[in-house]
Amino acid sequence: MKQIVHGLACASSGSCPVSIHNLSTRESIQLPHAKREYNKFATYHFGLSPLTNEYKVLQIFQRFRPKTPRKLDIQFNVFTLGTDSSWRPLQVDPGHLLFDALSYAFETNVRCSASVCVNGAIHWMYERQKLIVVFEVREETFRVVPLPQDYTQEFGQDNHEYKRITDDYGQADASIIEVGGCVGVYADKSWKQNKVVQ
């Protein structure tokens, strides 16, 4: 996983800790290890609040409950660069979120979940629910917006071409991107045409 926001890159690979790299000075730091447990997986998203000039890393942990291995738990943590010395847990009830956080966390273990930070909010796609999940960096709150109608018509669940499109290199997918200060969805359909929907 690698995400770049205003000259800083947040990178993570497998069991390695998250690191932040300054692309202009070539300096880097490692964030503290989060407590990892057996059958526990993490997804990371990186963003900046331009109002406070704070860079934050959002960590989403999904794990099997220790006493009931078929039940899943989810935990949200935040690390603020220059302020925090360890990961801070967010007081979030997954049942009150407007997206299925447990299913999202489980699915991201199968493939990387890319995100972009635009106007102080981190955005990523949750295709199953036809949503873009938004994490407000300053307030540390979640909201959702529906995927563009053009996208859902082209790649909706009723469409046989939904989700991944196989190509010579494995799997092609829709991606979330920044286009001129707006959030866009890039849908790769190489046998037809590539589309960017804002």
PDB file of C-alpha atoms in Angstrom:
ATOM      1  CA  MET A   1       0.000   0.000   0.000  1.00  0.00           C
ATOM      2  CA  LYS A   2       1.343   3.439  -0.924  1.00  0.00           C
ATOM      3  CA  GLN A   3      -0.540   6.736  -0.751  1.00  0.00           C
ATOM      4  CA  ILE A   4       0.913  10.164  -1.506  1.00  0.00           C
ATOM      5  CA  VAL A   5      -0.507  13.377  -0.008  1.00  0.00           C
ATOM      6  CA  HIS A   6       1.189  16.759  -0.572  1.00  0.00           C
ATOM      7  CA  GLY A   7       4.703  15.358  -0.894  1.00  0.00           C
ATOM      8  CA  LEU A   8       4.473  12.763   1.883  1.00  0.00           C
ATOM      9  CA  ALA A   9       4.070   9.081   1.088  1.00  0.00           C
ATOM     10  CA  CYS A  10       2.514   6.581   3.465  1.00  0.00           C
ATOM     11  CA  ALA A  11       3.659   3.017   2.778  1.00  0.00           C
ATOM     12  CA  SER A  12       2.916  -0.369   4.276  1.00  0.00           C
ATOM     13  CA  SER A  13       3.791  -3.865   3.155  1.00  0.00           C
ATOM     14  CA  GLY A  14       2.445  -7.038   4.716  1.00  0.00           C
ATOM     15  CA  SER A  15       3.660  -7.436   8.288  1.00  0.00           C
ATOM     16  CA  CYS A  16       6.022  -4.422   8.049  1.00  0.00           C
ATOM     17  CA  PRO A  17       5.111  -1.320  10.041  1.00  0.00           C
ATOM     18  CA  VAL A  18       3.698   1.756   8.355  1.00  0.00           C
ATOM     19  CA  SER A  19       6.282   4.319   7.285  1.00  0.00           C
ATOM     20  CA  ILE A  20       6.025   7.933   6.154  1.00  0.00           C
ATOM     21  CA  HIS A  21       8.455   9.248   3.519  1.00  0.00           C
ATOM     22  CA  ASN A  22       9.149  12.887   2.645  1.00  0.00           C
ATOM     23  CA  LEU A  23       9.674  12.719  -1.113  1.00  0.00           C
ATOM     24  CA  SER A  24      11.587  16.004  -1.360  1.00  0.00           C
ATOM     25  CA  THR A  25      14.024  15.495   1.553  1.00  0.00           C
ATOM     26  CA  ARG A  26      14.127  11.665   1.322  1.00  0.00           C
ATOM     27  CA  GLU A  27      13.644  11.445   5.081  1.00  0.00           C
ATOM     28  CA  SER A  28      11.397   8.780   6.533  1.00  0.00           C
ATOM     29  CA  ILE A  29       9.944   7.646   9.846  1.00  0.00           C
ATOM     30  CA  GLN A  30       8.308   4.432  10.972  1.00  0.00           C
ATOM     31  CA  LEU A  31       5.072   4.597  12.887  1.00  0.00           C
ATOM     32  CA  PRO A  32       4.881   2.512  16.067  1.00  0.00           C
ATOM     33  CA  HIS A  33       3.874  -1.094  15.726  1.00  0.00           C
ATOM     34  CA  ALA A  34       0.236  -1.632  16.485  1.00  0.00           C
ATOM     35  CA  LYS A  35      -0.542  -4.631  18.632  1.00  0.00           C
ATOM     36  CA  ARG A  36      -1.053  -7.433  16.174  1.00  0.00           C
ATOM     37  CA  GLU A  37      -2.945 -10.550  17.070  1.00  0.00           C
ATOM     38  CA  TYR A  38      -3.349 -13.810  15.274  1.00  0.00           C
ATOM     39  CA  ASN A  39      -5.921 -13.546  12.475  1.00  0.00           C
ATOM     40  CA  LYS A  40      -5.858  -9.746  12.604  1.00  0.00           C
ATOM     41  CA  PHE A  41      -5.561  -7.701   9.423  1.00  0.00           C
ATOM     42  CA  ALA A  42      -5.147  -3.979   8.832  1.00  0.00           C
ATOM     43  CA  THR A  43      -5.966  -1.509   6.075  1.00  0.00           C
ATOM     44  CA  TYR A  44      -4.462   1.998   6.054  1.00  0.00           C
ATOM     45  CA  HIS A  45      -5.607   5.338   4.622  1.00  0.00           C
ATOM     46  CA  PHE A  46      -3.563   8.561   4.679  1.00  0.00           C
ATOM     47  CA  GLY A  47      -4.789  12.144   4.647  1.00  0.00           C
ATOM     48  CA  LEU A  48      -4.221  15.812   5.455  1.00  0.00           C
ATOM     49  CA  SER A  49      -6.451  18.440   7.025  1.00  0.00           C
ATOM     50  CA  PRO A  50      -5.496  21.737   5.307  1.00  0.00           C
ATOM     51  CA  LEU A  51      -7.231  23.731   8.083  1.00  0.00           C
ATOM     52  CA  THR A  52      -4.964  22.351  10.829  1.00  0.00           C
ATOM     53  CA  ASN A  53      -2.074  21.175   8.608  1.00  0.00           C
ATOM     54  CA  GLU A  54      -2.264  17.767  10.302  1.00  0.00           C
ATOM     55  CA  TYR A  55      -1.379  14.538   8.538  1.00  0.00           C
ATOM     56  CA  LYS A  56      -3.211  11.498   9.864  1.00  0.00           C
ATOM     57  CA  VAL A  57      -3.139   7.781   9.161  1.00  0.00           C
ATOM     58  CA  LEU A  58      -6.393   5.860   9.613  1.00  0.00           C
ATOM     59  CA  GLN A  59      -5.953   2.203  10.499  1.00  0.00           C
ATOM     60  CA  ILE A  60      -8.835  -0.252  10.133  1.00  0.00           C
ATOM     61  CA  PHE A  61      -8.292  -3.560  11.952  1.00  0.00           C
ATOM     62  CA  GLN A  62     -10.423  -6.595  11.246  1.00  0.00           C
ATOM     63  CA  ARG A  63      -9.989  -9.691  13.373  1.00  0.00           C
ATOM     64  CA  PHE A  64     -11.685 -12.860  14.453  1.00  0.00           C
ATOM     65  CA  ARG A  65     -12.960 -12.720  18.020  1.00  0.00           C
ATOM     66  CA  PRO A  66     -10.751 -14.824  20.314  1.00  0.00           C
ATOM     67  CA  LYS A  67     -13.498 -16.959  21.865  1.00  0.00           C
ATOM     68  CA  THR A  68     -15.748 -17.116  18.815  1.00  0.00           C
ATOM     69  CA  PRO A  69     -13.482 -17.500  15.753  1.00  0.00           C
ATOM     70  CA  ARG A  70     -16.338 -17.221  13.257  1.00  0.00           C
ATOM     71  CA  LYS A  71     -17.339 -13.793  14.542  1.00  0.00           C
ATOM     72  CA  LEU A  72     -15.517 -10.685  13.334  1.00  0.00           C
ATOM     73  CA  ASP A  73     -14.569  -7.515  15.180  1.00  0.00           C
ATOM     74  CA  ILE A  74     -13.470  -4.216  13.713  1.00  0.00           C
ATOM     75  CA  GLN A  75     -11.395  -1.478  15.288  1.00  0.00           C
ATOM     76  CA  PHE A  76     -10.482   2.003  14.023  1.00  0.00           C
ATOM     77  CA  ASN A  77      -7.239   3.723  15.105  1.00  0.00           C
ATOM     78  CA  VAL A  78      -5.661   7.042  14.139  1.00  0.00           C
ATOM     79  CA  PHE A  79      -2.081   8.301  14.227  1.00  0.00           C
ATOM     80  CA  THR A  80      -1.451  12.070  13.913  1.00  0.00           C
ATOM     81  CA  LEU A  81       2.054  12.885  12.662  1.00  0.00           C
ATOM     82  CA  GLY A  82       3.981  15.154  15.029  1.00  0.00           C
ATOM     83  CA  THR A  83       1.411  14.767  17.808  1.00  0.00           C
ATOM     84  CA  ASP A  84       0.763  11.131  18.656  1.00  0.00           C
ATOM     85  CA  SER A  85       3.324   8.704  20.014  1.00  0.00           C
ATOM     86  CA  SER A  86       1.034   5.706  19.589  1.00  0.00           C
ATOM     87  CA  TRP A  87      -2.132   4.720  17.760  1.00  0.00           C
ATOM     88  CA  ARG A  88      -5.294   6.258  19.240  1.00  0.00           C
ATOM     89  CA  PRO A  89      -8.488   4.202  19.138  1.00  0.00           C
ATOM     90  CA  LEU A  90     -11.508   5.954  17.636  1.00  0.00           C
ATOM     91  CA  GLN A  91     -14.738   5.577  19.547  1.00  0.00           C
ATOM     92  CA  VAL A  92     -16.778   4.303  16.617  1.00  0.00           C
ATOM     93  CA  ASP A  93     -19.722   1.932  16.814  1.00  0.00           C
ATOM     94  CA  PRO A  94     -19.663   0.013  13.503  1.00  0.00           C
ATOM     95  CA  GLY A  95     -23.423  -0.463  13.819  1.00  0.00           C
ATOM     96  CA  HIS A  96     -23.937   3.315  13.554  1.00  0.00           C
ATOM     97  CA  LEU A  97     -21.894   3.733  10.373  1.00  0.00           C
ATOM     98  CA  LEU A  98     -23.673   4.216   7.056  1.00  0.00           C
ATOM     99  CA  PHE A  99     -21.652   1.430   5.434  1.00  0.00           C
ATOM    100  CA  ASP A 100     -21.010  -2.198   6.351  1.00  0.00           C
ATOM    101  CA  ALA A 101     -17.580  -1.727   7.918  1.00  0.00           C
ATOM    102  CA  LEU A 102     -17.086  -5.397   8.806  1.00  0.00           C
ATOM    103  CA  SER A 103     -17.719  -6.586   5.261  1.00  0.00           C
ATOM    104  CA  TYR A 104     -15.548  -3.807   3.855  1.00  0.00           C
ATOM    105  CA  ALA A 105     -12.636  -4.727   6.153  1.00  0.00           C
ATOM    106  CA  PHE A 106     -12.947  -8.403   5.235  1.00  0.00           C
ATOM    107  CA  GLU A 107     -12.971  -7.663   1.497  1.00  0.00           C
ATOM    108  CA  THR A 108      -9.892  -5.422   1.680  1.00  0.00           C
ATOM    109  CA  ASN A 109      -7.845  -8.368   2.912  1.00  0.00           C
ATOM    110  CA  VAL A 110      -8.344  -9.888  -0.522  1.00  0.00           C
ATOM    111  CA  ARG A 111      -7.243  -6.790  -2.456  1.00  0.00           C
ATOM    112  CA  CYS A 112      -5.769  -3.390  -1.728  1.00  0.00           C
ATOM    113  CA  SER A 113      -8.161  -0.550  -0.981  1.00  0.00           C
ATOM    114  CA  ALA A 114      -6.858   2.591  -2.661  1.00  0.00           C
ATOM    115  CA  SER A 115      -7.910   6.004  -1.409  1.00  0.00           C
ATOM    116  CA  VAL A 116      -7.403   9.673  -2.214  1.00  0.00           C
ATOM    117  CA  CYS A 117      -7.381  12.709   0.061  1.00  0.00           C
ATOM    118  CA  VAL A 118      -9.273  15.698  -1.332  1.00  0.00           C
ATOM    119  CA  ASN A 119     -10.199  18.862   0.607  1.00  0.00           C
ATOM    120  CA  GLY A 120      -9.344  17.393   4.007  1.00  0.00           C
ATOM    121  CA  ALA A 121     -11.199  14.114   3.564  1.00  0.00           C
ATOM    122  CA  ILE A 122     -10.018  10.625   2.651  1.00  0.00           C
ATOM    123  CA  HIS A 123     -12.219   8.890   0.065  1.00  0.00           C
ATOM    124  CA  TRP A 124     -12.331   5.236  -0.928  1.00  0.00           C
ATOM    125  CA  MET A 125     -14.751   3.067  -2.859  1.00  0.00           C
ATOM    126  CA  TYR A 126     -16.912   0.356  -1.390  1.00  0.00           C
ATOM    127  CA  GLU A 127     -18.277  -1.179  -4.570  1.00  0.00           C
ATOM    128  CA  ARG A 128     -20.518  -3.773  -2.952  1.00  0.00           C
ATOM    129  CA  GLN A 129     -22.717  -1.043  -1.458  1.00  0.00           C
ATOM    130  CA  LYS A 130     -22.187   1.347  -4.398  1.00  0.00           C
ATOM    131  CA  LEU A 131     -20.672   3.926  -2.053  1.00  0.00           C
ATOM    132  CA  ILE A 132     -17.690   6.163  -1.577  1.00  0.00           C
ATOM    133  CA  VAL A 133     -16.713   6.139   2.099  1.00  0.00           C
ATOM    134  CA  VAL A 134     -15.416   9.492   3.345  1.00  0.00           C
ATOM    135  CA  PHE A 135     -13.285   9.990   6.467  1.00  0.00           C
ATOM    136  CA  GLU A 136     -13.069  13.635   7.556  1.00  0.00           C
ATOM    137  CA  VAL A 137      -9.458  14.018   8.694  1.00  0.00           C
ATOM    138  CA  ARG A 138      -9.962  16.973  11.054  1.00  0.00           C
ATOM    139  CA  GLU A 139     -13.164  15.759  12.753  1.00  0.00           C
ATOM    140  CA  GLU A 140     -12.266  12.051  12.540  1.00  0.00           C
ATOM    141  CA  THR A 141     -15.791  11.183  11.435  1.00  0.00           C
ATOM    142  CA  PHE A 142     -17.235   9.038   8.655  1.00  0.00           C
ATOM    143  CA  ARG A 143     -19.863   9.745   6.018  1.00  0.00           C
ATOM    144  CA  VAL A 144     -20.771   8.201   2.671  1.00  0.00           C
ATOM    145  CA  VAL A 145     -21.736   9.433  -0.792  1.00  0.00           C
ATOM    146  CA  PRO A 146     -23.262   7.264  -3.518  1.00  0.00           C
ATOM    147  CA  LEU A 147     -21.131   6.222  -6.444  1.00  0.00           C
ATOM    148  CA  PRO A 148     -21.904   8.285  -9.567  1.00  0.00           C
ATOM    149  CA  GLN A 149     -24.992   7.148 -11.450  1.00  0.00           C
ATOM    150  CA  ASP A 150     -22.954   6.678 -14.640  1.00  0.00           C
ATOM    151  CA  TYR A 151     -20.699   4.245 -12.797  1.00  0.00           C
ATOM    152  CA  THR A 152     -23.490   2.219 -11.202  1.00  0.00           C
ATOM    153  CA  GLN A 153     -25.307   1.928 -14.535  1.00  0.00           C
ATOM    154  CA  GLU A 154     -22.154   0.654 -16.229  1.00  0.00           C
ATOM    155  CA  PHE A 155     -20.829  -1.540 -13.401  1.00  0.00           C
ATOM    156  CA  GLY A 156     -23.896  -2.154 -11.244  1.00  0.00           C
ATOM    157  CA  GLN A 157     -24.395  -5.469  -9.466  1.00  0.00           C
ATOM    158  CA  ASP A 158     -27.050  -6.458 -11.992  1.00  0.00           C
ATOM    159  CA  ASN A 159     -24.479  -6.024 -14.748  1.00  0.00           C
ATOM    160  CA  HIS A 160     -22.426  -9.155 -15.518  1.00  0.00           C
ATOM    161  CA  GLU A 161     -19.377  -6.944 -15.959  1.00  0.00           C
ATOM    162  CA  TYR A 162     -19.557  -5.750 -12.333  1.00  0.00           C
ATOM    163  CA  LYS A 163     -16.448  -5.785 -10.184  1.00  0.00           C
ATOM    164  CA  ARG A 164     -13.280  -7.021 -11.784  1.00  0.00           C
ATOM    165  CA  ILE A 165     -12.417  -7.315 -15.440  1.00  0.00           C
ATOM    166  CA  THR A 166      -9.792  -9.905 -16.266  1.00  0.00           C
ATOM    167  CA  ASP A 167      -6.943  -8.874 -18.545  1.00  0.00           C
ATOM    168  CA  ASP A 168      -3.546 -10.307 -19.485  1.00  0.00           C
ATOM    169  CA  TYR A 169      -1.994  -9.111 -16.214  1.00  0.00           C
ATOM    170  CA  GLY A 170      -4.593 -10.453 -13.819  1.00  0.00           C
ATOM    171  CA  GLN A 171      -7.440  -8.214 -12.788  1.00  0.00           C
ATOM    172  CA  ALA A 172      -8.402  -4.709 -13.769  1.00  0.00           C
ATOM    173  CA  ASP A 173     -10.679  -2.749 -11.526  1.00  0.00           C
ATOM    174  CA  ALA A 174     -12.319   0.593 -11.029  1.00  0.00           C
ATOM    175  CA  SER A 175     -10.186   3.065  -9.098  1.00  0.00           C
ATOM    176  CA  ILE A 176     -10.842   6.206  -7.136  1.00  0.00           C
ATOM    177  CA  ILE A 177      -8.757   9.176  -8.282  1.00  0.00           C
ATOM    178  CA  GLU A 178      -8.409  12.933  -7.859  1.00  0.00           C
ATOM    179  CA  VAL A 179      -9.276  15.022 -10.913  1.00  0.00           C
ATOM    180  CA  GLY A 180      -8.718  18.771 -10.581  1.00  0.00           C
ATOM    181  CA  GLY A 181      -9.623  18.915  -6.900  1.00  0.00           C
ATOM    182  CA  CYS A 182     -12.619  16.576  -7.318  1.00  0.00           C
ATOM    183  CA  VAL A 183     -13.028  12.896  -6.550  1.00  0.00           C
ATOM    184  CA  GLY A 184     -13.389  10.727  -9.636  1.00  0.00           C
ATOM    185  CA  VAL A 185     -13.940   7.058 -10.402  1.00  0.00           C
ATOM    186  CA  TYR A 186     -11.787   5.572 -13.157  1.00  0.00           C
ATOM    187  CA  ALA A 187     -13.367   2.497 -14.709  1.00  0.00           C
ATOM    188  CA  ASP A 188     -11.072   0.361 -16.863  1.00  0.00           C
ATOM    189  CA  LYS A 189     -12.945  -1.315 -19.693  1.00  0.00           C
ATOM    190  CA  SER A 190     -10.124  -1.692 -22.161  1.00  0.00           C
ATOM    191  CA  TRP A 191     -12.157  -3.474 -24.808  1.00  0.00           C
ATOM    192  CA  LYS A 192     -14.578  -0.529 -24.910  1.00  0.00           C
ATOM    193  CA  GLN A 193     -13.147   2.677 -23.499  1.00  0.00           C
ATOM    194  CA  ASN A 194     -11.722   4.049 -20.291  1.00  0.00           C
ATOM    195  CA  LYS A 195     -14.058   6.338 -18.409  1.00  0.00           C
ATOM    196  CA  VAL A 196     -13.583   8.878 -15.655  1.00  0.00           C
ATOM    197  CA  VAL A 197     -16.782   9.741 -13.812  1.00  0.00           C
ATOM    198  CA  GLN A 198     -16.780  12.717 -11.426  1.00  0.00           C
TER     199      GLN A 198
END
